[in-house]
Structure formats: C-alpha cells, structure tokens
Tab-separated table of C-alpha atoms in Angstrom:
chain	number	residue	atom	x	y	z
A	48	UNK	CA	0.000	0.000	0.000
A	49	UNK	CA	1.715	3.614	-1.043
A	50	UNK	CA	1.868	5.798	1.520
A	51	UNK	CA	-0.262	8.898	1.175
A	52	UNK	CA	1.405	11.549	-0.383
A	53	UNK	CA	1.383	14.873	1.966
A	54	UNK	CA	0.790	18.371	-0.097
A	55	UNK	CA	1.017	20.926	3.175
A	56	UNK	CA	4.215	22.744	3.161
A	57	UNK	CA	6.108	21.787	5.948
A	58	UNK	CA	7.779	24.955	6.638
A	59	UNK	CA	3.863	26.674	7.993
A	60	UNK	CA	4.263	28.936	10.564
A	61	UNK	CA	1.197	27.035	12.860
A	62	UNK	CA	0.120	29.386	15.964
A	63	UNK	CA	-1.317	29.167	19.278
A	64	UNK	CA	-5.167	29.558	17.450
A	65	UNK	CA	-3.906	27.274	14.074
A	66	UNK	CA	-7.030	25.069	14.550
A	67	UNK	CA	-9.264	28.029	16.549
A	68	UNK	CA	-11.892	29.788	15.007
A	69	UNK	CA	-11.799	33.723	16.654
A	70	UNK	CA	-11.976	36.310	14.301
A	71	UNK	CA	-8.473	38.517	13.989
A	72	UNK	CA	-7.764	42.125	13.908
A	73	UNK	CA	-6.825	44.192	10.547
A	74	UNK	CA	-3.757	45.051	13.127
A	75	UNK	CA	-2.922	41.431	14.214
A	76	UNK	CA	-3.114	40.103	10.323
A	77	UNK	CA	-1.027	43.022	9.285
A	78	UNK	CA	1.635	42.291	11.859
A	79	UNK	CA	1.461	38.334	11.231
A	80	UNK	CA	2.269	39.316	7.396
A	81	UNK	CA	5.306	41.632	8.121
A	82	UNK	CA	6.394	38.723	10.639
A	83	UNK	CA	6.489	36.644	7.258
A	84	UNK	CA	3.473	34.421	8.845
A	85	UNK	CA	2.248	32.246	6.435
A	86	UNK	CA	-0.703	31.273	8.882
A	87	UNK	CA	-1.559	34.900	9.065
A	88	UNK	CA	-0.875	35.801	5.332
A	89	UNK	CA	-3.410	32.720	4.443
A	90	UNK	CA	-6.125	33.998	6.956
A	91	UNK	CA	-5.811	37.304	5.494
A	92	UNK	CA	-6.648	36.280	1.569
A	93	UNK	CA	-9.355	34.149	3.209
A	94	UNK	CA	-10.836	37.429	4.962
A	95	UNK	CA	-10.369	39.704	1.891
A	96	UNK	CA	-12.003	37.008	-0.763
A	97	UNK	CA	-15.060	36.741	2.330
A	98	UNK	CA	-18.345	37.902	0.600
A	99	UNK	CA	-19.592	38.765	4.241
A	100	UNK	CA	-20.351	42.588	4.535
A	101	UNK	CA	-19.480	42.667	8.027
A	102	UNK	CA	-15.542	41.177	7.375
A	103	UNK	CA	-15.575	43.933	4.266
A	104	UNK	CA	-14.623	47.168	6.611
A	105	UNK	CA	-11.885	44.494	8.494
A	106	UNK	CA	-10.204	43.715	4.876
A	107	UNK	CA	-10.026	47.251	3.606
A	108	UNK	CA	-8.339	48.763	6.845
A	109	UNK	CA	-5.929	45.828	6.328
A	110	UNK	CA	-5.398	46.694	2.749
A	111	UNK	CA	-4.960	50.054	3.531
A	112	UNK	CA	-2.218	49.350	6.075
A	113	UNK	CA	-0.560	46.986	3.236
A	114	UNK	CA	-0.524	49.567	0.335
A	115	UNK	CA	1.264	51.880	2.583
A	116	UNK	CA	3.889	49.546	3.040
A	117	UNK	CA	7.070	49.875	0.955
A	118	UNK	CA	7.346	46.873	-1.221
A	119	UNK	CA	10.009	45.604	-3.922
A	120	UNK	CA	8.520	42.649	-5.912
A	121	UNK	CA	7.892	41.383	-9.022
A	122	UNK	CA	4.463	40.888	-10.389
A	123	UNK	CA	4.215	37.982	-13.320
A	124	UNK	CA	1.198	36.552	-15.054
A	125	UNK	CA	1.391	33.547	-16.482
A	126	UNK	CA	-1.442	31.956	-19.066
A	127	UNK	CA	-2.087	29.661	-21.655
A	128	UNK	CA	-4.267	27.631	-23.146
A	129	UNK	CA	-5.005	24.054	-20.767
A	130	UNK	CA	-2.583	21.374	-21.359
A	131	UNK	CA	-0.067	24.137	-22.173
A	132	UNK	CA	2.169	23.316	-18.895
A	133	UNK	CA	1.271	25.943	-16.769
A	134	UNK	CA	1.459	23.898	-13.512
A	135	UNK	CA	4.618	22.383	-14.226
A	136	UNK	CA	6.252	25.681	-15.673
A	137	UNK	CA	5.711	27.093	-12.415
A	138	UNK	CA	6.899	24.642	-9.977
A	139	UNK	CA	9.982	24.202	-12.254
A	140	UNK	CA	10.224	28.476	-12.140
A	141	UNK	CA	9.498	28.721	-8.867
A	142	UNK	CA	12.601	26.350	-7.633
A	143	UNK	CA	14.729	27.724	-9.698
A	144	UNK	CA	13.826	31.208	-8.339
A	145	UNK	CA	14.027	29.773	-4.659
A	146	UNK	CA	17.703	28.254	-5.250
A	147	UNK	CA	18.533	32.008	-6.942
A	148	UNK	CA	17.110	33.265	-3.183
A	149	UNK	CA	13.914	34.424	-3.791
A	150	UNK	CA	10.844	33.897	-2.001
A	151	UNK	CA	8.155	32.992	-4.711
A	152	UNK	CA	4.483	33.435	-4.051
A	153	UNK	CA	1.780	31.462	-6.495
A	154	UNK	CA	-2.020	33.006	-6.702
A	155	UNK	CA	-3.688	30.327	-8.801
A	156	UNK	CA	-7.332	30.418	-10.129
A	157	UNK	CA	-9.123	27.751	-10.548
A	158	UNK	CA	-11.879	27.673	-13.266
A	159	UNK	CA	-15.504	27.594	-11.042
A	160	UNK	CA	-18.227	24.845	-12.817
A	161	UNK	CA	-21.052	26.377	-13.749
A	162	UNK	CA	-23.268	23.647	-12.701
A	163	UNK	CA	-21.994	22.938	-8.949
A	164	UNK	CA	-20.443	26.077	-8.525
A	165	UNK	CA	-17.379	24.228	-7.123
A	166	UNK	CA	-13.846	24.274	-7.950
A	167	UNK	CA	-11.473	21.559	-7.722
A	168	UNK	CA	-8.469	23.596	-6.515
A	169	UNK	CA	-5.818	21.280	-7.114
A	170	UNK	CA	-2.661	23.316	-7.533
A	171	UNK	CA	-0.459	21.916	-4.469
A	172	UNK	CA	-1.000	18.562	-5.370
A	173	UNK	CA	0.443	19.747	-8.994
A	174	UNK	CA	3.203	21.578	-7.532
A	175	UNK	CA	4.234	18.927	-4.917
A	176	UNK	CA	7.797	20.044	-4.600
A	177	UNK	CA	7.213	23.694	-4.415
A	178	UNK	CA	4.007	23.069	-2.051
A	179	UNK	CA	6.916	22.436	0.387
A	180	UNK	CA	9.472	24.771	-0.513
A	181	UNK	CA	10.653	26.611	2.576
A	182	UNK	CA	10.241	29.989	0.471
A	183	UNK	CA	7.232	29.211	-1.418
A	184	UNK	CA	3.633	29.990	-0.837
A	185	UNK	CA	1.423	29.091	-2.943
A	186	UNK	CA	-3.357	29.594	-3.044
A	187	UNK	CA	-5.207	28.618	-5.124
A	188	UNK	CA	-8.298	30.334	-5.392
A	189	UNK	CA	-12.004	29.546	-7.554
A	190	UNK	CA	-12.269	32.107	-10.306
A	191	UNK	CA	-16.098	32.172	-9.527
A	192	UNK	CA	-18.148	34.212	-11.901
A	193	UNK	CA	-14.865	36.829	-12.325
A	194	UNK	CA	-13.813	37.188	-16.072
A	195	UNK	CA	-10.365	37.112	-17.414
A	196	UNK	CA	-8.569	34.735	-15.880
A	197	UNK	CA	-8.292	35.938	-12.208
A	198	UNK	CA	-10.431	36.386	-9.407
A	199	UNK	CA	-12.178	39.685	-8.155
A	200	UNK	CA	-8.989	40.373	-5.162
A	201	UNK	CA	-6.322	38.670	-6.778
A	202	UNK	CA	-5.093	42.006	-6.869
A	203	UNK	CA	-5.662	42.337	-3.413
A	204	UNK	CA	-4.124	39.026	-2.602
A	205	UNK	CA	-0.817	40.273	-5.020
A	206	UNK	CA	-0.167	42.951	-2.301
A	207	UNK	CA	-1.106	40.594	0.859
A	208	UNK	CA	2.120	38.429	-0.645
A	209	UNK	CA	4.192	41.502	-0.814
A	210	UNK	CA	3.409	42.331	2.283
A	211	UNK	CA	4.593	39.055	3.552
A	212	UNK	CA	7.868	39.290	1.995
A	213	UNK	CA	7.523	37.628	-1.213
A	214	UNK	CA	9.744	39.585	-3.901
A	215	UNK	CA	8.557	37.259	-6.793
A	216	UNK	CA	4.365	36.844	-6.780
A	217	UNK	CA	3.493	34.511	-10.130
A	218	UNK	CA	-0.166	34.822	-11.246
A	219	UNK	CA	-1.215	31.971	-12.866
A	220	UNK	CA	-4.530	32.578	-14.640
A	221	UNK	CA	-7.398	29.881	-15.432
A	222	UNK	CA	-6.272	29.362	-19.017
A	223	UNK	CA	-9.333	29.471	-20.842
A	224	UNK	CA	-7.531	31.250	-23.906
A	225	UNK	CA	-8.133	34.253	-25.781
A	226	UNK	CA	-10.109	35.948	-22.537
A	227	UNK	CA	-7.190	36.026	-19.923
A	228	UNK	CA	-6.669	39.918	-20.353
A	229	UNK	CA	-7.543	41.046	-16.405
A	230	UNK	CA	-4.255	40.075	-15.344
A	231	UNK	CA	-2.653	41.974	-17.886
A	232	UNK	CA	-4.012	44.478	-15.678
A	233	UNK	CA	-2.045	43.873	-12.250
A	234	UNK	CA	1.694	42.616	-13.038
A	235	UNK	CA	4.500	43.974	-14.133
A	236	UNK	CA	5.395	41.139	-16.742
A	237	UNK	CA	3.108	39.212	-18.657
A	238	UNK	CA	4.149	35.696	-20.114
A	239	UNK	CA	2.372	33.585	-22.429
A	240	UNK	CA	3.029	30.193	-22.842
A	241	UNK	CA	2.155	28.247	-26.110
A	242	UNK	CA	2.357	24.880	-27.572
A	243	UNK	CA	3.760	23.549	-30.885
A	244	UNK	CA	2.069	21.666	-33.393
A	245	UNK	CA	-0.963	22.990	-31.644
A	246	UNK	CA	-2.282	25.156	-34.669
A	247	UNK	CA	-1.182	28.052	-32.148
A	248	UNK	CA	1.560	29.184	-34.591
A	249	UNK	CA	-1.691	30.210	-36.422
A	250	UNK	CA	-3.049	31.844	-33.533
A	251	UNK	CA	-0.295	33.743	-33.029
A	252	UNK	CA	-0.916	35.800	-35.838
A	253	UNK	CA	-4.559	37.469	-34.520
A	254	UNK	CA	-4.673	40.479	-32.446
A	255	UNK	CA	-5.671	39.430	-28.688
A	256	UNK	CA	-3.399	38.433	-26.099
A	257	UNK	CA	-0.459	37.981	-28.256
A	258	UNK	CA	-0.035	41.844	-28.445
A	259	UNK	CA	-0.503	42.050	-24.690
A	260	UNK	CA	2.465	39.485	-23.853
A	261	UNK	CA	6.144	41.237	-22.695
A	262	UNK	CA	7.376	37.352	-23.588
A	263	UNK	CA	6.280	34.277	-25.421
A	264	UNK	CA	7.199	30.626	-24.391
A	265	UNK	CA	7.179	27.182	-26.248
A	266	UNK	CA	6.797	24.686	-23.592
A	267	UNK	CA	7.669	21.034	-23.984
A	268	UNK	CA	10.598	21.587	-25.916
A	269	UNK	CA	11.693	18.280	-25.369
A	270	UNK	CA	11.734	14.491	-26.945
A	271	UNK	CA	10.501	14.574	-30.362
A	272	UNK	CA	9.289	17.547	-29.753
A	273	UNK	CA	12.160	20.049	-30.362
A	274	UNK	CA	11.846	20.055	-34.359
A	275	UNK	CA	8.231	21.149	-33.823
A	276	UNK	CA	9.231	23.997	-31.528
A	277	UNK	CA	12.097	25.377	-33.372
A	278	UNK	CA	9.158	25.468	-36.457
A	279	UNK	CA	6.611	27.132	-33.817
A	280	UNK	CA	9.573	29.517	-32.386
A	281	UNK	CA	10.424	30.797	-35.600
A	282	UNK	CA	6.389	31.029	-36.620
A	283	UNK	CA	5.937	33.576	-33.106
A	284	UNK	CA	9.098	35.701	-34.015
A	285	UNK	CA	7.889	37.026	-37.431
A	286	UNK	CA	3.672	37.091	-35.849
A	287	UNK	CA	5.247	39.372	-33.365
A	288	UNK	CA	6.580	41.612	-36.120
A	289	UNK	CA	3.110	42.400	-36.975
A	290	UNK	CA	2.556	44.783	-33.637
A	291	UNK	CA	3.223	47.513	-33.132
A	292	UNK	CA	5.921	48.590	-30.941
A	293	UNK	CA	5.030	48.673	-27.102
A	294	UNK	CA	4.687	52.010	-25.596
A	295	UNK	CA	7.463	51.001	-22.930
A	296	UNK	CA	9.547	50.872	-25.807
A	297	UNK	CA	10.555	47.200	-25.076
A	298	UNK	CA	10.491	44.410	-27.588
A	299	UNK	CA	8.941	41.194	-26.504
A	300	UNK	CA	10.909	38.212	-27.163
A	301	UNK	CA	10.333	34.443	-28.079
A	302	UNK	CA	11.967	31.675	-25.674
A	303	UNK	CA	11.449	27.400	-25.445
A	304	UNK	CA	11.678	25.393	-22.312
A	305	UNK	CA	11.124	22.017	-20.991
A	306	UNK	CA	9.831	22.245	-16.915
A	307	UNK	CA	10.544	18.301	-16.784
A	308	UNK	CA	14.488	18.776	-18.115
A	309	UNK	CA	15.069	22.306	-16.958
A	310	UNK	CA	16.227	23.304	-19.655
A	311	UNK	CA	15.284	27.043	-20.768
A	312	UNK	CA	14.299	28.017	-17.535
A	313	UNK	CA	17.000	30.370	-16.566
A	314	UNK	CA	17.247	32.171	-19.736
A	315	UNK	CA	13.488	32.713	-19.212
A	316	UNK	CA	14.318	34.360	-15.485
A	317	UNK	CA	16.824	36.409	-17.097
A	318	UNK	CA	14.371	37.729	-19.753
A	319	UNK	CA	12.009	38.815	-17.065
A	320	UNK	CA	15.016	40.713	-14.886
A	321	UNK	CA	16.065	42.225	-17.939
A	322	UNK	CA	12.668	43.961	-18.931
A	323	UNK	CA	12.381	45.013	-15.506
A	324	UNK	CA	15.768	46.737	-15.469
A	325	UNK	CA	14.669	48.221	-18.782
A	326	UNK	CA	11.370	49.448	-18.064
A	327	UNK	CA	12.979	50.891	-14.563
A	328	UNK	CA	15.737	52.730	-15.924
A	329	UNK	CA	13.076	54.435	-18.319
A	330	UNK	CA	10.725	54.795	-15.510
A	331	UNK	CA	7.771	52.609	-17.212
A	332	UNK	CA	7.865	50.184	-14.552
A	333	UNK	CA	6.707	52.500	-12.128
A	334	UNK	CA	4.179	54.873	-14.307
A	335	UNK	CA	2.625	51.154	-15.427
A	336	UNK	CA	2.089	50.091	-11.876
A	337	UNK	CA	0.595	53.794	-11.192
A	338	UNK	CA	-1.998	53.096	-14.065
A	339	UNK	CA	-2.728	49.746	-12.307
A	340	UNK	CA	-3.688	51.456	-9.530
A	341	UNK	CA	-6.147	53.582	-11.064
A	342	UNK	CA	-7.570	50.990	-12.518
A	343	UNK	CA	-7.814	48.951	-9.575
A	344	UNK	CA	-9.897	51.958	-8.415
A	345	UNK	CA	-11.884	52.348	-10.976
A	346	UNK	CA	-13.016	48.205	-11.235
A	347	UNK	CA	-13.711	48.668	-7.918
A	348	UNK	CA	-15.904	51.315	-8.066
A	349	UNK	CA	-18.184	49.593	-10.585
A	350	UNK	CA	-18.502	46.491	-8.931
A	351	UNK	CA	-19.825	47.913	-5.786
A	352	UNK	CA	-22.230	50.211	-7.457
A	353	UNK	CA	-22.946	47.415	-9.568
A	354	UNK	CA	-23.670	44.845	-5.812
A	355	UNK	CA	-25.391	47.973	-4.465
A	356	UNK	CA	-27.589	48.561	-6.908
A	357	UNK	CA	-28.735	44.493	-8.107
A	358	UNK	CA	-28.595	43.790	-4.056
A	359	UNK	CA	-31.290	45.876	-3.302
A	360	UNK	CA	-34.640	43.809	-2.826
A	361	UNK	CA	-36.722	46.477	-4.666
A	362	UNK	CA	-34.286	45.638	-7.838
A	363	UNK	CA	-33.997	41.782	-7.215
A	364	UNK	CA	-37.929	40.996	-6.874
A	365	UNK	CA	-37.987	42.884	-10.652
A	366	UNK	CA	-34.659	40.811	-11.603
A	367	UNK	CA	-36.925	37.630	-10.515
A	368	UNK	CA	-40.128	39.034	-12.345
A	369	UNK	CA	-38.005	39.416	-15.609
A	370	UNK	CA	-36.473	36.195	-15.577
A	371	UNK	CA	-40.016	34.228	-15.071
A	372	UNK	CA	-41.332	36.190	-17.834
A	373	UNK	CA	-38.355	34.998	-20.080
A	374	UNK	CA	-38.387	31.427	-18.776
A	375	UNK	CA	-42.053	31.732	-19.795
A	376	UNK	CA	-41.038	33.153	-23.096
A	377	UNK	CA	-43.036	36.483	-22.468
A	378	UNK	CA	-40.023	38.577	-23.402
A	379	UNK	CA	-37.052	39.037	-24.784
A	380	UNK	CA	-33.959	38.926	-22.911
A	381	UNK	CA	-32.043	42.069	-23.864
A	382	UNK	CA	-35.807	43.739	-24.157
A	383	UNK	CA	-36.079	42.444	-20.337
A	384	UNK	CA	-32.361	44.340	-20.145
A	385	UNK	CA	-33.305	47.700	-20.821
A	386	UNK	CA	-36.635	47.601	-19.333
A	387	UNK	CA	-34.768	46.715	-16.001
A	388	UNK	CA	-32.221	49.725	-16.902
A	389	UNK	CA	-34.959	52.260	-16.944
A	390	UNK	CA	-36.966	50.944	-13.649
A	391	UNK	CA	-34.218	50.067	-11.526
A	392	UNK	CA	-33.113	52.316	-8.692
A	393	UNK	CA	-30.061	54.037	-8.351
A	394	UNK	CA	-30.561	55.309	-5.166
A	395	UNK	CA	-28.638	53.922	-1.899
C-alpha cells in the first residue's frame, strides 16, 4: 500500500489559534504578514475574498495598512491555453527562483463549474515540490463568476504576498484562452506560454493576447518535440513583427523550455530581470504600476455600485419578475435588459 502523499508545506508557521476559530484584527493580520506568517498571510486572503459585509470594513483597513507599506517585488502573469504546462512551468520556475534566493508566491485560479459552482483547486498537489518549498507559498483560489482569468482580489491578494515578503508573486490565470486579459491588468510582466504543433503558430498571428504578452514561451521543448518547436519559435518571431511597438519601448521576445528537463528556464528568469531593469531605468515600470492602480480603483468602483444597486430587494424581486417572464417566453432577454435599466433604482 503507497503511503499517502502529503501536499502541506512543511515549513507553515502554525500558531497558538492554528485550529481556533476567533476572528483577527486588521492590526494582528497586518503584523502576522510583516512577521512573514504564512498562517496569518493565508487567513488574510481568506478574509479579503469573504463575501460577508461585516468582514468587508476588516479587509479594507488591512489593505490600507498593506498599500502603505514599501514593497520591492515582481508581479508575473502567467497563461495559456489548458494542457499548455502551466502547472509544471511554475513549480519548475518557482525552484529555480528559490535556489537564486527568492521567495516565490503562487495566486492560482481555478476555473468555477457552472453547474456545482465548485472548484477543484488542485494546484499543491500539482506543484508537490514547491508546495513544500521553505520559500514558497502558494493559493489557489475559484475564479467564480470573475472574467479574465483571475479572481475579483487577486489584486488584493498580489499585495497581501508583498506584504509578507515575497519579492517574486506569479499569477497563474485559469487558461481558458483568448479571454485572460484582467491580469494583464495587475503585473508587471506578462508571459504567455504556447504549444507547438498545436495550430497556435496560427493563432499567433490574430490580435488578442499575443499583443498584450512582454514574452512568449514554447513549452515542452523536449523528446521529439524540439523540431516542432524550433518550427513554432520561428512562426511567433515574425507574428510578433506584426505589432506595433510597445509604448514602454521594449520588444517582446520568443523563448522554449522544458519544466521536466530544466532546460530554458534560466534564460526565461533572465528575460524577465532584464525587462524590468529596462522598463525601470526608463521609468515605465513605475508609471505602469501607477496606471494599475487607477484601474484597480476604478473596477472597484463599478462592482460595488454594480452589488449595491442588483442587491437591493426592490431591484432583485424585478430581476426575478423578468427572468419568469423569459423562462415563460413572455419577453425578450435584452428587451427584459433595458426595461430593467430604466426601472431600476439608483438610489442607496
């Protein structure tokens, strides 16, 4: 009988209340994360993701505490298409990051069915090794009904890591394809992982997330592979020709690994140190994450106008009425749309 295989990092920080239920301060979180607490750290995503009202005013004095915290990371999203390696990229990334002294925190989302509701959340048991890295962290979190690859705080969550002392945060998005654009949005370098022999080298030639990555992989160049890749390498290089320049003024460039021989991986790191020395020394780097911020702002101003206003019980009895009438077939559904728009109540 094989002994059961045990995916809890090792290296948790477990305190006096590990197993206790009590509620914690904004104060005692905050402290637990610049104490490096990964207890704490994972409390405080659980509290900030919390769709309770009365745990909402807790998580935003802790946020505010946390964004007025120096911090000197590096923010990378990672997609791709499933089957493309992201998993295995990572822990293979993340190891190599750890041995280069690092401490590497992983925010994966985890697509939500839309028949249960439920999300497998599976990511440590991919990422056995680096589940017990001494400087890993990694959560995996249900994307839920958030579009673009990410959840609604994994933004939120990016600066809880920070917080905690992780310089490198990787973002690895859902990987539904051509939709993974949010996270664009909140890191610093976005890389986009492809296949060969895939029909992506095709793909690779449309507008869409191609023009939004800073660098392009081939995974699994290995085996019998590696003839296919070199095709598929060559077949990204002249699609990327076909954008325009990027305002930062930095030219996105086309690399090949294999996560299960290591090979690639450190010219990969150093293509991700280099833009960021690049984009620094021409100040990008910080007007970027500025922008970010702004937009952060902005998201969040529609999605609680947005929860205020469909919330309300006056709106959500006619939300009901409209969707008997179309289950009855009484009405159209975008007709039901703007009917709704005109009745609803903006009011607080």
């Amino acid at each position: 009988m094989s002994k059961k295989k045990d995916y809890i990092n090792p290296n948790l920080k477990r305190g006096k209340n590990f197993t206790g239920t009590r509620s914690y301060t904004a104060q005692e979180l905050f402290d637990g994360l610049k104490a490096g607490d990964t207890i704490d750290l994972a409390r405080a995503i659980t509290l900030i993701e919390s769709n309770n009202h009365n745990q909402q005013e807790q998580a935003q004095a802790l946020i505010q505490k946390c964004i007025t915290t120096e911090h000197n990371s590096i923010r990378i999203g990672i997609t791709g298409v499933p089957g493309v390696g992201k998993s295995t990229f990572i822990e293979t990334f993340g190891m190599h990051l750890i041995q280069k002294g690092h401490k590497v925190a992983v925010l994966a989302v985890d697509p939500t069915s839309s028949v249960t509701k439920g999300s497998i959340l599976g990511d440590k048991t991919r990422m056995e090794q680096l589940a017990k890295a001494k400087n890993a962290f990694i959560r995996p979190s249900p994307a839920n009904d958030s579009l673009g690859g990410v959840t609604k705080k994994t933004k939120e969550s990016i600066l809880l890591c920070e917080t905690a002392g992780y310089d490198i945060i990787l973002v690895e998005t859902v990987g539904v394809g051509q939709s993974e654009t949010a996270v664009h949005g909140m890191v610093d370098f976005f890389l986009l992982l492809k296949l060969a022999g895939a029909g992506d080298e095709l793909q690779g030639i449309k507008r869409g997330i191609m023009e939004m990555a800073d660098g392009l992989v081939i995974t699994k160049a290995d085996g019998d592979n590696l003839n296919m890749v070199s095709t598929a390498m060559n077949s990204f290089k002249r699609a990327l020709h076909l954008y325009p320049p990027k305002a930062n003024g930095w030219s996105p460039k086309v690399l090949s690994c294999s996560a299960l021989e290591k090979t690639g991986i450190q010219e990969i790191a150093k293509l991700i140190f280099d833009y960021v020395l690049f984009t620094k020394e021409n100040n990008s780097f910080f007007a970027k994450r500025i922008d970010q911020n702004k937009e952060w702002f902005l998201s969040t101003v529609k999605n609680n106008i947005l929860d205020s206003i469909l919330l309300k019980p006056d709106n959500q009895k006619r939300i009901a009425n409209y969707l008997n009438q179309i289950d009855n077939n009484k009405i159209a559904p975008y007709s039901a749309a703007i009917e709704l728009v005109k009745q609803i109540s903006y009011t607080p």
